[in-house]
Coordinates of C-alpha atoms in Angstrom, one line a residue:
Chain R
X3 CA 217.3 111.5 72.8
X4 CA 216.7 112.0 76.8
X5 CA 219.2 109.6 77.0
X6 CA 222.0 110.9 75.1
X7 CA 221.3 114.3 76.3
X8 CA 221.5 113.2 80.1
X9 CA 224.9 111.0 79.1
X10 CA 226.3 114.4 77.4
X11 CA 225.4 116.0 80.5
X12 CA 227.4 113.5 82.9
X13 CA 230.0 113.6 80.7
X14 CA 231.1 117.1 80.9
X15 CA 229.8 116.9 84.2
X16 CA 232.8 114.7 85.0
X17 CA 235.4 116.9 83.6
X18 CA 234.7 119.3 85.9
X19 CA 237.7 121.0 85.9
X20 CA 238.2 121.3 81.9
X21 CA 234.2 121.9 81.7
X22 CA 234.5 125.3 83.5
X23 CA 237.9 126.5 82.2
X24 CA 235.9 125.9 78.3
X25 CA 233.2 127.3 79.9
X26 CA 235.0 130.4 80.7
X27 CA 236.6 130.6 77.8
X28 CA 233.4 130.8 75.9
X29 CA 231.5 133.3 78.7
X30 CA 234.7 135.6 78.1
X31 CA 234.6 135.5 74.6
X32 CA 230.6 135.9 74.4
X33 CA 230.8 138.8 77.1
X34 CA 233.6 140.9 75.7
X35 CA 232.0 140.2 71.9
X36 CA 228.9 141.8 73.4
X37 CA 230.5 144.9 75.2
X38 CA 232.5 145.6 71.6
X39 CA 229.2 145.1 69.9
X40 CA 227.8 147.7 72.0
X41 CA 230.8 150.0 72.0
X42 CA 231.3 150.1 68.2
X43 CA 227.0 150.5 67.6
X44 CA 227.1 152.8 70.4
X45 CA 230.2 155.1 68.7
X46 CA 228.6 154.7 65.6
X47 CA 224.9 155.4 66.7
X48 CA 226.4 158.5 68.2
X49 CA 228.8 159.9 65.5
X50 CA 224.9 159.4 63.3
X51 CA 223.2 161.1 65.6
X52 CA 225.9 164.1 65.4
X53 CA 225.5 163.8 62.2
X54 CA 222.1 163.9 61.6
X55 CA 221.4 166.3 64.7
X56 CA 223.8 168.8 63.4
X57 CA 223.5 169.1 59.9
X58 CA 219.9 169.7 57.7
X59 CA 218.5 166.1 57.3
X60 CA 217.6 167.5 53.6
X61 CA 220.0 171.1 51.9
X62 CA 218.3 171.7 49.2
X63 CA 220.5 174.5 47.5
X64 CA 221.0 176.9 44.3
X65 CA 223.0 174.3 42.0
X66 CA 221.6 171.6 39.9
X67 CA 222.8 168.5 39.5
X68 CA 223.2 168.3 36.0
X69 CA 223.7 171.4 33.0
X70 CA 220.4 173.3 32.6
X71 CA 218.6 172.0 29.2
X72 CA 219.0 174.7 26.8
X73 CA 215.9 175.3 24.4
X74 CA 217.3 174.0 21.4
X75 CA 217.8 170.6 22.6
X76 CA 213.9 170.5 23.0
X77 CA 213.4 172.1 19.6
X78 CA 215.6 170.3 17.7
X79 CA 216.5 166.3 17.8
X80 CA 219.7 166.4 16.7
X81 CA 221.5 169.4 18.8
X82 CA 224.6 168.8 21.2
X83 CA 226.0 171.8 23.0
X84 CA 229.8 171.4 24.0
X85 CA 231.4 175.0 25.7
X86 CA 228.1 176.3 26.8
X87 CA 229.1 179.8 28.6
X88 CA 225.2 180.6 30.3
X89 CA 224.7 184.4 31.1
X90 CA 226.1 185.5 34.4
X91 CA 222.7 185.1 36.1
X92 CA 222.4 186.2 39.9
X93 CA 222.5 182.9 41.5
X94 CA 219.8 181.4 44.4
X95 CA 216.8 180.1 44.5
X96 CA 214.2 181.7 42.3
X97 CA 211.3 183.1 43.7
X98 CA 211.9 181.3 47.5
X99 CA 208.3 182.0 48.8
X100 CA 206.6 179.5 46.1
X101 CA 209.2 177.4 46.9
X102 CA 208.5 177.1 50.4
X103 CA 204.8 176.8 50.1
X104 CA 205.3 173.7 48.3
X105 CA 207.4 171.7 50.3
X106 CA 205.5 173.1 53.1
X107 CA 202.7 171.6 51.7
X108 CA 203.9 168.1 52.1
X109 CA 207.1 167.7 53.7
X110 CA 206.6 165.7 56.7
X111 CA 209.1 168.3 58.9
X112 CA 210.2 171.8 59.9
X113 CA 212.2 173.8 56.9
X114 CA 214.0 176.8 57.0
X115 CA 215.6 179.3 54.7
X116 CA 218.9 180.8 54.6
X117 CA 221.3 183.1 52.8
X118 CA 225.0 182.1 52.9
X119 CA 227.4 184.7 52.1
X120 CA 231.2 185.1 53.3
X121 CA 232.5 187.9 54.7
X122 CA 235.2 189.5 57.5
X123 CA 234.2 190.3 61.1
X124 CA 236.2 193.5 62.1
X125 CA 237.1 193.8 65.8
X126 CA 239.3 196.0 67.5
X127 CA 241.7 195.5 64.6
X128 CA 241.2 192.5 64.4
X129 CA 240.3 190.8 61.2
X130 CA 238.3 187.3 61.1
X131 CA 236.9 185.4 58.0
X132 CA 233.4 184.2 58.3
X133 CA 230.4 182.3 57.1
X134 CA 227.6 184.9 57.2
X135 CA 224.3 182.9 57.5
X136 CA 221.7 185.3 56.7
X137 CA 218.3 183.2 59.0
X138 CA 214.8 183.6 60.3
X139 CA 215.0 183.1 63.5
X140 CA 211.6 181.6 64.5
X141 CA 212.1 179.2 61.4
X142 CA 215.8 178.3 62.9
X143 CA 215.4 177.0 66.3
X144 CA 213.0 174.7 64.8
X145 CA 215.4 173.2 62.3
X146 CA 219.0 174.2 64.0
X147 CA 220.4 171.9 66.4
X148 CA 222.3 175.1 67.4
X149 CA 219.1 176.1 69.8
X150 CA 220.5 174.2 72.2
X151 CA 224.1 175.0 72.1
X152 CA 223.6 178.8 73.4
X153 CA 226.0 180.2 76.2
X154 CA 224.4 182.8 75.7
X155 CA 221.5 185.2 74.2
X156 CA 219.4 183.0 71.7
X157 CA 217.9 183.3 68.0
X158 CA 215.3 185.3 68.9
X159 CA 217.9 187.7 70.6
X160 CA 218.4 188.5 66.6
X161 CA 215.1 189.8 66.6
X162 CA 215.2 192.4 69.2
X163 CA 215.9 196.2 67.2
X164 CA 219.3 196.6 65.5
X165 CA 221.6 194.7 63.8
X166 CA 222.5 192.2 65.4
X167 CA 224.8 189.2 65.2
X168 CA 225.3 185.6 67.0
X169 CA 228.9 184.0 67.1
X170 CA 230.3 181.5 68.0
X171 CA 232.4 181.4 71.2
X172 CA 235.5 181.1 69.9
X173 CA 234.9 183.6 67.2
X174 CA 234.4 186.3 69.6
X175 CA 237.7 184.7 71.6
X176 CA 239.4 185.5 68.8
X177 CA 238.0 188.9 68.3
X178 CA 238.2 189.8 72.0
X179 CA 234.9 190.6 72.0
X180 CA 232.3 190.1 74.3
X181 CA 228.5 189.9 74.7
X182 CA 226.8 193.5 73.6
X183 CA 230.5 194.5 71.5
X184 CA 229.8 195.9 68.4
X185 CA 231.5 194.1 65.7
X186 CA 231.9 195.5 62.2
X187 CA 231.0 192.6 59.2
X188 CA 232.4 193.5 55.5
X189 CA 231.2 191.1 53.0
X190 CA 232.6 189.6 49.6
X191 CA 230.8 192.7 48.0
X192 CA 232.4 195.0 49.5
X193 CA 229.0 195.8 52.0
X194 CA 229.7 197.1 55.8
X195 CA 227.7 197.1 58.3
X196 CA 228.1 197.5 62.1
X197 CA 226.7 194.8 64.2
X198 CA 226.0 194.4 68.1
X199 CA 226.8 190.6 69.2
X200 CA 223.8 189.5 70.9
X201 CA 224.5 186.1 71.2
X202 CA 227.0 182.8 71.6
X203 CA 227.1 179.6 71.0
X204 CA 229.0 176.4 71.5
X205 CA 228.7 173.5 69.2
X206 CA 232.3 172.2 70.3
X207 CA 232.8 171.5 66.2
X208 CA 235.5 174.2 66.0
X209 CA 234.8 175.0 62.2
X210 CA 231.9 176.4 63.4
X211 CA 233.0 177.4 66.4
X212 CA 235.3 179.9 65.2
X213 CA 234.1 180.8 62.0
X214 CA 229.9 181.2 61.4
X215 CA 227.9 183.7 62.0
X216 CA 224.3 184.3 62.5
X217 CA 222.6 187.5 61.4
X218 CA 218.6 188.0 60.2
X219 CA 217.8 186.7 56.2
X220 CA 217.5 190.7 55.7
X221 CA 220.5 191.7 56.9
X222 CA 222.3 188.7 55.1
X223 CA 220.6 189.8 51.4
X224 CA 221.9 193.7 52.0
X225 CA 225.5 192.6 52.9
X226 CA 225.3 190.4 49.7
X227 CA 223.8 192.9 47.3
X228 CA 220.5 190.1 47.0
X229 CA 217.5 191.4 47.9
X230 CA 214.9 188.8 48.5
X231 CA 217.2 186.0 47.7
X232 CA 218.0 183.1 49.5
X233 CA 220.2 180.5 48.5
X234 CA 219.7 177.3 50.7
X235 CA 216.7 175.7 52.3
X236 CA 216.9 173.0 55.0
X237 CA 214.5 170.2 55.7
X238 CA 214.6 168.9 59.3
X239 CA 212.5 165.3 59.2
X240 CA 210.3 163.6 61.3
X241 CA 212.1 160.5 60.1
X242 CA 215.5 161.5 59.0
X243 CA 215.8 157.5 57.2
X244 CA 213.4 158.9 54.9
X245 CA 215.8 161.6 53.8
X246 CA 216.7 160.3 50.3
X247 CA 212.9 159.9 49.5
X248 CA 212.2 163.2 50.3
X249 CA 215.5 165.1 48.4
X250 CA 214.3 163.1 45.3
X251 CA 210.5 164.5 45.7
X252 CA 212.0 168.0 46.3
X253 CA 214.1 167.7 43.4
X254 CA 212.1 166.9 41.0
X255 CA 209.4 169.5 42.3
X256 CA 212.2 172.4 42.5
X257 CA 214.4 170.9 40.3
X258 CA 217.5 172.5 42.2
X259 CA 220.0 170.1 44.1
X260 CA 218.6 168.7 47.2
X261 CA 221.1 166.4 49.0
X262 CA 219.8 163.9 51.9
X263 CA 222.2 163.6 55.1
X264 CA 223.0 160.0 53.4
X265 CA 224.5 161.5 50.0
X266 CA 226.1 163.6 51.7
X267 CA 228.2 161.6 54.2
X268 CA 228.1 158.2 51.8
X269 CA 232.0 157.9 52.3
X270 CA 231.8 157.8 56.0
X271 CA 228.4 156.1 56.2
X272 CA 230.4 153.4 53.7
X273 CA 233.3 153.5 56.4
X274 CA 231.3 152.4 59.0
X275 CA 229.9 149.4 57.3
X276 CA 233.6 148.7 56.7
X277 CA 234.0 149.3 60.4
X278 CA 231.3 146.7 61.4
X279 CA 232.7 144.0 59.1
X280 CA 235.8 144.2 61.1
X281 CA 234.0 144.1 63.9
X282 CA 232.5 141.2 63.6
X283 CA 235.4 139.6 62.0
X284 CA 237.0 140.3 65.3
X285 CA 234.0 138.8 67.4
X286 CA 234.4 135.4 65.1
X287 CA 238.0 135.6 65.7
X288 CA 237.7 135.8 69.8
X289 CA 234.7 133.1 69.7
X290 CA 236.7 130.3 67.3
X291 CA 239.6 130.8 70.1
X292 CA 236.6 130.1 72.5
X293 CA 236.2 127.3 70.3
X294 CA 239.3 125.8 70.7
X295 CA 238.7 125.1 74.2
X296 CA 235.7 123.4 73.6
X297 CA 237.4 121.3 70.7
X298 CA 240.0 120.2 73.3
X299 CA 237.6 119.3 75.9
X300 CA 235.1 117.3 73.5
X301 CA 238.3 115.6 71.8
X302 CA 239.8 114.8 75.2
X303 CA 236.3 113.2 76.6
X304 CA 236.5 111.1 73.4
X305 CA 239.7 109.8 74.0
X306 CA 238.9 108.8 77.6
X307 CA 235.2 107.5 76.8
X308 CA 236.6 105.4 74.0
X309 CA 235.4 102.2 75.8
X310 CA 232.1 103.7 76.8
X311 CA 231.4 104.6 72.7
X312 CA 232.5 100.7 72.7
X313 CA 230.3 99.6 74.9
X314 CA 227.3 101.8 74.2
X315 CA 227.7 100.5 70.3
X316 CA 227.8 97.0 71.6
X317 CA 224.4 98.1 73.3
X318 CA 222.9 99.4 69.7
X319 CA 223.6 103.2 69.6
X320 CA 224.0 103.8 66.1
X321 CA 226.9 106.7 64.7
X322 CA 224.1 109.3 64.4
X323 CA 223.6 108.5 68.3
X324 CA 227.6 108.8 69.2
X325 CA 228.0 112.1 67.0
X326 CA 224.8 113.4 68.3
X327 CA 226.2 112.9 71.7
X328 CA 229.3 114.7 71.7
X329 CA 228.0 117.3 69.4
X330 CA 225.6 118.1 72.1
X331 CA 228.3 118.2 74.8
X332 CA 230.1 120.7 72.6
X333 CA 227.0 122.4 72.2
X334 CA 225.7 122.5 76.2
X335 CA 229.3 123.8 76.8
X336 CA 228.6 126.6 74.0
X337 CA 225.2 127.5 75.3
X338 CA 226.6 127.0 79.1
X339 CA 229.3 129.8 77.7
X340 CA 226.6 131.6 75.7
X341 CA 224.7 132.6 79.0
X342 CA 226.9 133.6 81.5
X343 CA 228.8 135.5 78.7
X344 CA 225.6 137.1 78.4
X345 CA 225.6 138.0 82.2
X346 CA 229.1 138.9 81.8
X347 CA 228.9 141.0 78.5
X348 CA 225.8 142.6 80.5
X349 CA 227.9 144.1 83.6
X350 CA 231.0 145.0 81.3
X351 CA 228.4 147.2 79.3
X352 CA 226.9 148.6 82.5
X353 CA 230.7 149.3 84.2
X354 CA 231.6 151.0 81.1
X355 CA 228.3 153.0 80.9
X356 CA 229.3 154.5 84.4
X357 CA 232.7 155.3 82.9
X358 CA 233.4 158.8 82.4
X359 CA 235.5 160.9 80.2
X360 CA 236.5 164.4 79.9
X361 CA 237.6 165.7 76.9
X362 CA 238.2 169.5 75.5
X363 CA 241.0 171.7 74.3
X364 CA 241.8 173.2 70.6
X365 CA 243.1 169.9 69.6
X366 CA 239.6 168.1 70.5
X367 CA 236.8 169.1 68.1
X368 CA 234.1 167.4 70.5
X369 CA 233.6 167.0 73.6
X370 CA 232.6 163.1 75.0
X371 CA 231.3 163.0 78.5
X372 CA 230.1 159.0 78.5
X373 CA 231.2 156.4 76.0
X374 CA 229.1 155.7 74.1
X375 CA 226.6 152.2 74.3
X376 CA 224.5 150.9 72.6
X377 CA 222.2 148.1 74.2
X378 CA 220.7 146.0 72.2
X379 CA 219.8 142.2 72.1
X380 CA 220.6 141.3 68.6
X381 CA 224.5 142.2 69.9
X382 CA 223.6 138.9 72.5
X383 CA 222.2 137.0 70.3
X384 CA 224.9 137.3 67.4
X385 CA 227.6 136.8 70.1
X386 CA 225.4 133.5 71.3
X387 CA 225.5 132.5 68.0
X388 CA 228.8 132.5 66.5
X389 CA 229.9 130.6 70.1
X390 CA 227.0 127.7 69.2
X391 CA 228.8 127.5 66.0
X392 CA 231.8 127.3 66.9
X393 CA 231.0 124.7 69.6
X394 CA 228.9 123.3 67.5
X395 CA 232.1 122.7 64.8
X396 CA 234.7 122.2 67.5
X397 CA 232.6 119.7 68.8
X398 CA 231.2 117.8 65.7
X399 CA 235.1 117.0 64.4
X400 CA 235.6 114.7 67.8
X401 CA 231.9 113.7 67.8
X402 CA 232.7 112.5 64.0
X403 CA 236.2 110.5 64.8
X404 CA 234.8 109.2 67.9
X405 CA 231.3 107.8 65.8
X406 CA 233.7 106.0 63.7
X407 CA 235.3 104.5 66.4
X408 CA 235.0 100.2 66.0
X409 CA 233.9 98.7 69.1
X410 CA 235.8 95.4 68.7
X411 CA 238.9 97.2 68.3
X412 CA 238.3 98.9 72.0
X413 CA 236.9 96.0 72.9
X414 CA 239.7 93.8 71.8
X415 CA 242.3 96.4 73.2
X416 CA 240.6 96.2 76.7
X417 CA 241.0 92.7 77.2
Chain C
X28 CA 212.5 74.5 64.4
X29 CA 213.4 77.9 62.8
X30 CA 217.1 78.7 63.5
X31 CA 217.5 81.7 65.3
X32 CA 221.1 81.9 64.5
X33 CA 223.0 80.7 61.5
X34 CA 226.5 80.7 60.3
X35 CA 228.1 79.2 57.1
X36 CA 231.8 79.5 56.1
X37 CA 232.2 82.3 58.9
X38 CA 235.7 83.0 58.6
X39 CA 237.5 86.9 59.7
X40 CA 240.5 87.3 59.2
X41 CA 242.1 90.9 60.0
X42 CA 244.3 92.7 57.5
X43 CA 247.7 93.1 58.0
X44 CA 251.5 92.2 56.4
X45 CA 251.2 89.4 57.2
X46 CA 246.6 88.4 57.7
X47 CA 245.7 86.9 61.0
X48 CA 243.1 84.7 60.6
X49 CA 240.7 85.0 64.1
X50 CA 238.1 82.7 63.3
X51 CA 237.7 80.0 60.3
X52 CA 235.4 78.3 58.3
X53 CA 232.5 78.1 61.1
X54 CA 229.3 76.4 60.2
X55 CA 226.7 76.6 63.4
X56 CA 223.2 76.6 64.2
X57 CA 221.8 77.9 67.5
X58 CA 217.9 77.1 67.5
X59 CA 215.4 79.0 70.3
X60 CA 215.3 77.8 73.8
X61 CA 218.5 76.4 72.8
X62 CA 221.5 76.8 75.4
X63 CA 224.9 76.8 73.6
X64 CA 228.1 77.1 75.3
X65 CA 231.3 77.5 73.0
X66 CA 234.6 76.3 74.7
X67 CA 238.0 76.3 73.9
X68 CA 242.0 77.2 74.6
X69 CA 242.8 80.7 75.1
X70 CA 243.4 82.3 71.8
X71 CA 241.4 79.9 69.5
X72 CA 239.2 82.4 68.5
X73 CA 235.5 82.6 70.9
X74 CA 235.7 86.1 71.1
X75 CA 236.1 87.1 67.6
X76 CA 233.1 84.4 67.2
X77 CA 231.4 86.1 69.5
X78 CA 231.7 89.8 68.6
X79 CA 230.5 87.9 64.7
X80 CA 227.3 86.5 66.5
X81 CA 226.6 89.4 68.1
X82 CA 226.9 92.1 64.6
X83 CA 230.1 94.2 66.6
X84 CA 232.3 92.8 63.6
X85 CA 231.9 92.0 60.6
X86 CA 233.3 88.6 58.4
X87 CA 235.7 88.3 56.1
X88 CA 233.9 85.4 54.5
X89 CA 230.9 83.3 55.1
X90 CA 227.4 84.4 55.9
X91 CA 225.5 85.2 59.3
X92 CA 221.9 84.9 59.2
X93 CA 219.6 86.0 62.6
X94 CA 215.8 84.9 62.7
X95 CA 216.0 84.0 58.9
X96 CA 218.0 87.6 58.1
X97 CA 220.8 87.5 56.3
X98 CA 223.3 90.0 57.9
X99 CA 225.7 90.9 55.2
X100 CA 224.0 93.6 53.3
X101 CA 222.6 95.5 56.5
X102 CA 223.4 99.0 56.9
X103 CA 225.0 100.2 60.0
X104 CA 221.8 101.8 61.5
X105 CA 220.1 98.3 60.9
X106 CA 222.7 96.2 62.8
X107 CA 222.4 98.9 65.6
X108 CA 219.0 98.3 65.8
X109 CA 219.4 94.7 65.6
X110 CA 222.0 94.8 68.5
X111 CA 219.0 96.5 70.5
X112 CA 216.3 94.9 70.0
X113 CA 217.7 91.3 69.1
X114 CA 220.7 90.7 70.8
X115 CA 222.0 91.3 74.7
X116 CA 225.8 91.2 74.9
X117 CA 227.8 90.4 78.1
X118 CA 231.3 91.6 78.0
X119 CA 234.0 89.0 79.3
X120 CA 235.3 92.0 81.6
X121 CA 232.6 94.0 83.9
X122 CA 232.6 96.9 81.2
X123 CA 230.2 99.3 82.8
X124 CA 229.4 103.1 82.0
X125 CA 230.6 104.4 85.6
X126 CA 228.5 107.6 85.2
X127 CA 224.9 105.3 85.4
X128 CA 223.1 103.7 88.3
X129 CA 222.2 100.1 88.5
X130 CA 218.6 100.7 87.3
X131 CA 220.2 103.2 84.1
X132 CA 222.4 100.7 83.6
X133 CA 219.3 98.0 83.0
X134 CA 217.2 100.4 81.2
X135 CA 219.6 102.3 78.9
X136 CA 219.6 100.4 76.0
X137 CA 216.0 99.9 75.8
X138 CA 215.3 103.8 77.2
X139 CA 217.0 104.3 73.7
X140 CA 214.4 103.9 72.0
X141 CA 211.4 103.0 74.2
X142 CA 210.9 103.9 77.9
X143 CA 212.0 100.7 80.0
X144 CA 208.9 98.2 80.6
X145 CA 207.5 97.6 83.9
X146 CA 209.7 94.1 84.2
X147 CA 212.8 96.3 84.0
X148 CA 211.8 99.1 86.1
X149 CA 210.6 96.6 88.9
X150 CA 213.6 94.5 89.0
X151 CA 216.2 97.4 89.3

């Protein structure tokens, strides 16, 4: 095998030429696999992240998933109910404290309640629709990625005397109104109240942007006509992959809907998967190109080492030995390829880490400062890997042809 | 005296429109210690004897036997090793692998499969 191995090596050793330009071919295809690897995981890790950061890993809320059982259908074993028109019931979630204290009690995470209502914010004649989230704001900044996305006040700014209201940035754009206006909010009930803006923030999602805002749970339950009601509670999880687990727990404990980040987004989190096949459908594509280059070389040495396979037959090499050979010469020019790809696909990652982009205006919902990367070694070893295949196959069709080469035909040919 | 070589009937004849027969009807024993030389015109066919002897073709007709084995049933891998370990071949024309040195050259085909004995790494 030492043998064979050091004859592979002075064989693509003596193509030196054709060696380097395969080479290359394979290091460019390895390194670009691995910076579009990291690109596409990095994009998607990050649009997750959003995802996850910005929404309630768990919203568990006032609907169930399925029609209430009525009574008769557990009295009776024949009953079906079509057209069932329930009694207008005041809708939320039914008594929230004992609801709280028992996901408290083992929900490994922060929760918070809320009240959702809609409304109009009033402003210097101005009229704006809504989303009045009625919060506590200790409970909030625990869950709410929106802590951090204050220009300015905060939640506990809610707190201090008054009624007082936090807006988004745009909102109050809209409004013309400033920090410390007073802003008038008429709910879907018909409920006024005057508020003092005591707070804004900037999520750069411009849904939320321009139309939420934040007041205390109290003041949320007298604009809607609810006392004591809320009608959504949000899980924040130490491990937000353990999101579906815990929405099934809670929803067979409450028995209202509880939705896990996952359910919630399946279509996009689907998309993605779709995304990745592509991807690496793509990387397979670039690498079998590689390939080619390493089938011409290996085919080409063949050709011109026809007398050689002759004469090292004539010496008692056996096929397996010959198609070893030249499957290992494809192979050392796919690992060759395989690591200075890696070196390669290692400073394209790192130049396009340092690369940085700008983006804002009404038409851009986010704002991206870096592109997004994500290193990992499983990208190098998945690009390594489809290049040792392919070598390995554009090497092994020569290697086979060249095996079944018949040394007295060389030999005869020769003399 | 056991024959180390033995042909009967040896006869190749390569296929073609019209079959050119290379070697015919050869009948030969070579015993140990014994020094045969085989001599003829150009064209009458020592080669292709030759490339018989020595397991790099195989006959049309006729059997080969080497030290008391018969040749014709032998899969590839066991003429291989036969060509290895039996047999030493020496080309008509220098046919040399231009990427080895003298003492590769000596010791590749038994490197193969053993590392070359003292003999061979002395005399290189």
């Amino acid at each position: 095998m030492r043998l064979i191995l050091a004859l592979a090596l002075t064989h693509i050793r003596g193509r030196g030429r054709q060696t380097l330009v395969a080479v290359i071919g394979v290091a460019l295809g390895v390194g670009f696999s691995i910076a579009m690897a990291a690109l596409m995981q990095g994009g998607e890790d990050d649009f997750v992240a959003r995802l996850v950061d910005t929404m309630p890993h768990v919203d568990i809320t006032d609907e169930y998933r399925n029609a209430r059982r009525q009574p008769a259908q557990d009295a009776f074993a024949v009953v079906h109910i079509a057209g069932l028109r329930p009694k207008d019931d005041r809708r939320g979630i039914l008594n929230p404290t004992e609801a709280v204290a028992m996901l408290r009690a083992w929900v490994p995470g922060r929760l918070a309640l809320s009240l959702k209502t809609q409304g109009v914010v009033r402003y210097s004649g101005r009229d704006v629709g809504i989303g009045i989230i009625g919060i506590e704001p200790r409970g909030e900044m625990k869950v709410s990625s929106l802590a951090k996305d204050f220009r300015q006040g905060s939640f506990t700014s809610l707190i201090a005397g008054g009624n007082n209201i936090i807006v988004g940035d745009r909102l109050a754009q809209r409004l013309g109104a400033e920090l410390g206006a007073t802003v008038t909010v008429v709910s879907s009930t018909g409920q006024s109240r005057a508020f003092k803006i005591v707070g804004l923030f900037h999520t750069g999602t411009t849904a939320r942007d321009e139309g939420e805002g934040y007041v205390l749970l109290k003041n949320a339950q007298i604009l809607s006509e609810r006392p004591n009601a809320i009608n959504e509670i949000r899980l924040k999880l130490d491990d937000p992959a353990a999101a579906p687990q815990v929405a099934r727990r809670a929803e067979a404990q409450l028995g209202y809907k509880a939705m896990a980040w996952q359910e919630a987004n399946e279509s996009l989190l689907q998309a993605l998967v779709i995304r990745n096949v592509i991807m690496y459908t793509v990387v397979g594509a670039i690498l079998l190109v590689a390939g080619f280059g390493i089938f011409n070389i290996i085919s080409t040495i063949t050709h011109e080492k026809a007398r050689d396979i002759a004469i090292l037959k004539s010496l008692g090499f056996t096929e397996t030995d010959m198609r070893r050979l030249f499957l290992l010469e494809g192979m050392a020019l796919g690992a060759g390829g395989s690591l200075i790809g890696w070196a390669f696909g290692f400073l394209l990652c790192l130049a396009l880490s340092l690369v940085r982009f700008e983006l804002s205006g009404a038409s851009v919902a986010q704002e991206i400062t870096r592109l997004p990367l994500a290193w990992s070694i499983w990208h190098y070893l998945i690009a390594a890997g489809f290049a040792l295949v392919s070598a390995g196959v554009a090497g092994y069709l020569p290697a086979r042809q060249a095996a079944r080469l018949n040394p007295v035909d060389i030999i005869r040919g020769a003399t | 005296m056991n024959p180390l070589i033995e042909t009967v009937g040896l006869t190749r004849v390569l296929p073609a429109a019209v079959p050119v027969t290379l070697v015919q009807d050869i009948t030969l024993t070579i015993g140990a210690s014994e020094f045969v030389a085989i001599t003829g015109p150009s064209g009458s066919g020592k080669s292709s004897l030759l490339y018989l002897l020595g397991l790099l073709d195989k006959p049309s007709a006729g059997t080969l036997t080497i030290e008391g084995r018969d040749t014709a049933g032998l899969s590839e891998r066991e003429r291989a090793g036969i060509r290895l370990e039996t047999l030493g071949f020496v080309f008509q024309f220098h046919f040399l692998l231009p990427e080895f040195t003298v003492r590769s050259r000596c010791a590749g085909s038994a490197g193969s499969v053993r590392p070359p004995c003292a003999s061979v790494r002395q005399s290189c």
